[in-house]
PDB file of C-alpha atoms in Angstrom:
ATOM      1  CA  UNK A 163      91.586 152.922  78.656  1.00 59.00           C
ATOM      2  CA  UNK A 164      88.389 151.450  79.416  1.00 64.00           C
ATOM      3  CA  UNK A 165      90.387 147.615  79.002  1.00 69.00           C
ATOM      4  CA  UNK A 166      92.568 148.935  82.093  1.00 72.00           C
ATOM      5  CA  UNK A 167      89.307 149.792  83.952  1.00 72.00           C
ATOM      6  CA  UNK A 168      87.605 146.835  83.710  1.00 64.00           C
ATOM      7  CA  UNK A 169      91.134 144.875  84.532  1.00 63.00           C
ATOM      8  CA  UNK A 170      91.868 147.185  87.446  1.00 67.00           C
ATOM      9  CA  UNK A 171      87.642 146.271  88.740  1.00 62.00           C
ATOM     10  CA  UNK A 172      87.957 142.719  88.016  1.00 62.00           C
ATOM     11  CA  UNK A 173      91.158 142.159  90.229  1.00 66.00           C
ATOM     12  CA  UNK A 174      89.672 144.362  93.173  1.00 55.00           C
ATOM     13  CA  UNK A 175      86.632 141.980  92.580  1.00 58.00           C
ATOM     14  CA  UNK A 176      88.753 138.880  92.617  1.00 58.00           C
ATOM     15  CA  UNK A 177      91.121 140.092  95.672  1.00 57.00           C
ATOM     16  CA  UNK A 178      87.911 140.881  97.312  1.00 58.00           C
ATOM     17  CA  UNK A 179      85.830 137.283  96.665  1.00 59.00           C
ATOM     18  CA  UNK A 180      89.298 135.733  97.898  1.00 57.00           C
ATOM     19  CA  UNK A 181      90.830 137.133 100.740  1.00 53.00           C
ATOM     20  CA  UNK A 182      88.328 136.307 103.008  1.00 57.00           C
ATOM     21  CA  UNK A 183      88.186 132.276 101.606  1.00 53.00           C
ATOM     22  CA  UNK A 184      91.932 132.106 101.911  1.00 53.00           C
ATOM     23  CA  UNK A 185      92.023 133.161 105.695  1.00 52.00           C
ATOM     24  CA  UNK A 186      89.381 130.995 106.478  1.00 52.00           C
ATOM     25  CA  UNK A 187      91.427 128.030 104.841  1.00 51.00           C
ATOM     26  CA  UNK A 188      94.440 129.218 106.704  1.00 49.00           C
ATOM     27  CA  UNK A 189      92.628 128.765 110.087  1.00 49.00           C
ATOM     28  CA  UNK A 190      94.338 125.623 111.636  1.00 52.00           C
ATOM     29  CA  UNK A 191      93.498 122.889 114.634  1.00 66.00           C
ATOM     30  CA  UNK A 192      90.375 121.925 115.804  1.00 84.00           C
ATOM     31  CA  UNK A 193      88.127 124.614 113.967  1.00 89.00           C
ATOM     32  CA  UNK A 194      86.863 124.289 110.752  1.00 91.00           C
ATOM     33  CA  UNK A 195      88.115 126.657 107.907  1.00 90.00           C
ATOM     34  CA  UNK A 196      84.759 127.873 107.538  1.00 91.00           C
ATOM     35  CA  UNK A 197      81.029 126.787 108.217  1.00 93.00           C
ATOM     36  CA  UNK A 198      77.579 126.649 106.820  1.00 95.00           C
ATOM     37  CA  UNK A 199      76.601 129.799 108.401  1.00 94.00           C
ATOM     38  CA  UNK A 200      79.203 131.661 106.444  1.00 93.00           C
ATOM     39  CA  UNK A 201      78.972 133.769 102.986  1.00 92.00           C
ATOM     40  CA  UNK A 202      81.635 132.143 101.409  1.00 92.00           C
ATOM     41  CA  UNK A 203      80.798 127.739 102.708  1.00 94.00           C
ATOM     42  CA  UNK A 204      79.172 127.555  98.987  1.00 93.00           C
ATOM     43  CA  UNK A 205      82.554 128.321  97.518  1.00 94.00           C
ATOM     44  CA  UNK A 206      84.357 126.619  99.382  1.00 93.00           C
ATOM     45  CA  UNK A 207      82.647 123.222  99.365  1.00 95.00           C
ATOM     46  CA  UNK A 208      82.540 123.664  95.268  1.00 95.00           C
ATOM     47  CA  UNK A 209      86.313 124.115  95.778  1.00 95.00           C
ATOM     48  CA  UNK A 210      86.890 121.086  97.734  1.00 95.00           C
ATOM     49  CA  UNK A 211      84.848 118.950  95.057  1.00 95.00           C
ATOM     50  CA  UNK A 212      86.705 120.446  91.792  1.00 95.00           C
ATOM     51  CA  UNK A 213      90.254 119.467  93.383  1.00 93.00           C
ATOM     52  CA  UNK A 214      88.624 115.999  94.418  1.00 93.00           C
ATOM     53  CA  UNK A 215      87.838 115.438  91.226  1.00 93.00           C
ATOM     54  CA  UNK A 216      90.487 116.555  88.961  1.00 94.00           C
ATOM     55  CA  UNK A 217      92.576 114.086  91.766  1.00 91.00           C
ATOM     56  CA  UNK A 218      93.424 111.274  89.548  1.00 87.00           C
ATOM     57  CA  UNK A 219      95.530 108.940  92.009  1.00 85.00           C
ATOM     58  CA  UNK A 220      92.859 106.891  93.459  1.00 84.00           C
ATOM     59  CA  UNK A 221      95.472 107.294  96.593  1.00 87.00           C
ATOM     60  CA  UNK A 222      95.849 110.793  96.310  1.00 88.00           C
ATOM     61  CA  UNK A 223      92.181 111.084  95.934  1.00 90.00           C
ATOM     62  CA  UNK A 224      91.551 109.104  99.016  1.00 90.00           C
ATOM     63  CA  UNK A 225      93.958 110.725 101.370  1.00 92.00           C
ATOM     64  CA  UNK A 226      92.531 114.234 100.090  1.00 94.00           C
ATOM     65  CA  UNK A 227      88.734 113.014 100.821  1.00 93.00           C
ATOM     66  CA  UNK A 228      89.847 111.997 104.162  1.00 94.00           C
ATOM     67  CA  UNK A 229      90.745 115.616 104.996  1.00 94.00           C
ATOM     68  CA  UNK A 230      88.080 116.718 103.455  1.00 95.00           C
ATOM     69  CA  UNK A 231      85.275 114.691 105.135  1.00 95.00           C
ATOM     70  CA  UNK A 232      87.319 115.786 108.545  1.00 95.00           C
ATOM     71  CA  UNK A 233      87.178 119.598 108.007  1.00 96.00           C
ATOM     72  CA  UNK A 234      83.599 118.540 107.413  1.00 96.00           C
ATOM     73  CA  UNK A 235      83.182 116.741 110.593  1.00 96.00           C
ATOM     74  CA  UNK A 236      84.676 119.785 112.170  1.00 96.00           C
ATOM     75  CA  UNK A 237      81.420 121.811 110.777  1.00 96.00           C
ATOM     76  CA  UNK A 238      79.295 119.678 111.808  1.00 95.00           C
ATOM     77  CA  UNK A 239      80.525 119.626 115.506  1.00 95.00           C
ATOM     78  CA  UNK A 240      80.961 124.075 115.332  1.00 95.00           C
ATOM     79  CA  UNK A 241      77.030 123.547 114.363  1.00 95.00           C
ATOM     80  CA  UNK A 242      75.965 121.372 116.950  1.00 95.00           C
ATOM     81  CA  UNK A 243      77.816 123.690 119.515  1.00 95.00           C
ATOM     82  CA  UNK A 244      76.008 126.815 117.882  1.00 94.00           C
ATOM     83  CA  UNK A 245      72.839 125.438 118.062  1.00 95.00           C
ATOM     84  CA  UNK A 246      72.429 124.898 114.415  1.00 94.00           C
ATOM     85  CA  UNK A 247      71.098 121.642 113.828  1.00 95.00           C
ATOM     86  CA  UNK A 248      70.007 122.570 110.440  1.00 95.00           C
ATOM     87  CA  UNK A 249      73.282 123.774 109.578  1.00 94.00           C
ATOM     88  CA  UNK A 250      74.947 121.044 110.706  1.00 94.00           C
ATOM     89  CA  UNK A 251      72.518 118.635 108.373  1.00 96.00           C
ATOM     90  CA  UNK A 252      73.872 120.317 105.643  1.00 96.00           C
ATOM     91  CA  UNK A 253      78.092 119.199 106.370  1.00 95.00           C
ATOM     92  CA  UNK A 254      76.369 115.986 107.715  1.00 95.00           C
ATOM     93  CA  UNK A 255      74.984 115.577 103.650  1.00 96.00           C
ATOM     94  CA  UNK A 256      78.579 117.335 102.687  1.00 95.00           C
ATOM     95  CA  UNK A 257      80.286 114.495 104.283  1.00 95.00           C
ATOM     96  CA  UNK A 258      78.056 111.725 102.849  1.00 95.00           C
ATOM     97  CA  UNK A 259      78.825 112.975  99.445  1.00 95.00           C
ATOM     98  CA  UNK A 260      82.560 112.930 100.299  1.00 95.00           C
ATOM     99  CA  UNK A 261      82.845 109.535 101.937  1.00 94.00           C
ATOM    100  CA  UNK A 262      81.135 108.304  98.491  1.00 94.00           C
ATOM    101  CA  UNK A 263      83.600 109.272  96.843  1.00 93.00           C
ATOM    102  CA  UNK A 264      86.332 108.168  98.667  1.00 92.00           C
ATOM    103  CA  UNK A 265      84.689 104.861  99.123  1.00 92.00           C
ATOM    104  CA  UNK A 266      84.825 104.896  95.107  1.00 91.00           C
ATOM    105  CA  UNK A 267      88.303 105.516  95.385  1.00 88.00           C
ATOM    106  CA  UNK A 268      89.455 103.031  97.389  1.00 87.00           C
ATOM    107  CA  UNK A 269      87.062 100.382  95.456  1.00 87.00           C
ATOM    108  CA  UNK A 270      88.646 101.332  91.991  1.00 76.00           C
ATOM    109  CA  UNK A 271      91.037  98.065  91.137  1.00 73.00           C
ATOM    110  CA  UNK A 272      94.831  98.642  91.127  1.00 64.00           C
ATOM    111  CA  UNK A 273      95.893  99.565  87.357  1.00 67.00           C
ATOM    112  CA  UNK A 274      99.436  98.072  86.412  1.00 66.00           C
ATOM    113  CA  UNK A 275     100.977 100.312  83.448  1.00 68.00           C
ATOM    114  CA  UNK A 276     102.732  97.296  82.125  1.00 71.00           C
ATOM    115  CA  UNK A 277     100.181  95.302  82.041  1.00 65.00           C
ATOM    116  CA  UNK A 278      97.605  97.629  80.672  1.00 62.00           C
ATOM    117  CA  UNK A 279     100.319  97.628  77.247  1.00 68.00           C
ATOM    118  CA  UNK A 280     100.694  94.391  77.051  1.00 72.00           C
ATOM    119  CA  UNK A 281      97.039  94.146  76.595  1.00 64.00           C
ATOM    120  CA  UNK A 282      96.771  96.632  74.255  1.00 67.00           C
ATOM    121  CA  UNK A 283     100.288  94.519  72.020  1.00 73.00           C
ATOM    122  CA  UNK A 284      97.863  91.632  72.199  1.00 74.00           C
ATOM    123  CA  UNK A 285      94.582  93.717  71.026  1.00 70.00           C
ATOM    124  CA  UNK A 286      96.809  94.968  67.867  1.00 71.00           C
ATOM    125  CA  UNK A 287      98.373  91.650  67.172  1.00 71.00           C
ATOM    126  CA  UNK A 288      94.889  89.943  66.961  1.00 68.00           C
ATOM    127  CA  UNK A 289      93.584  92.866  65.147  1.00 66.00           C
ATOM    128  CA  UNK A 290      96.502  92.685  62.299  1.00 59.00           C
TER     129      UNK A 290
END
């Protein structure tokens, strides 16, 4: 009984915490999905940064820190319109961090599958 509680308190919790991220990453065009201001910018910057880095594909990673560093961007300009220069600093030190990384991405050589085993035949060969 008290199992079904803490489940039942948990999800109202959870649906909650989300609802309000999800509609603010459902907002579309020229607004950001949410801003520095807001309860929930924390979350959703830690979000961003988890998916960018379980994003193996240096491409894939690339093309998502592009998006990324734009719906930052887009904070930065809503803060600069609000008057919140301070707020603004803080996407403007978001982006940085994101433009690293996609720098890093685009940096990383080209790995060739193929290649990489036929290096690795070679290694065992020598080895036996």
């Amino acid at each position: 009984m008290a199992n079904k509680l803490v489940y039942k308190l948990f999800t109202l919790l959870a649906v909650l915490l989300l609802v309000p991220l999800a509609a603010a990453h459902e907002a579309a065009g020229d607004k950001p999905k949410t801003t520095p201001d807001k309860l929930f910018y924390g979350l959703s910057v830690a979000i961003d940064k988890i998916s960018l880095a379980l994003t193996s594909d240096r491409h894939a990673k690339a093309t998502k820190g592009l998006a990324i560093a734009h719906e930052r961007l887009l904070e930065i300009k809503a803060m600069r319109e609000a008057g919140k220069l301070d707020k603004a600093q803080k996407s403007a030190d978001n982006y940085a961090a994101t433009m690293d990384v996609v720098a890093a991405a685009i940096e990383q050589p080209e790995t060739n599958p193929e290649k990489e085993a036929e290096l690795v035949g070679e290694q065992d060969a020598e080895l036996a």
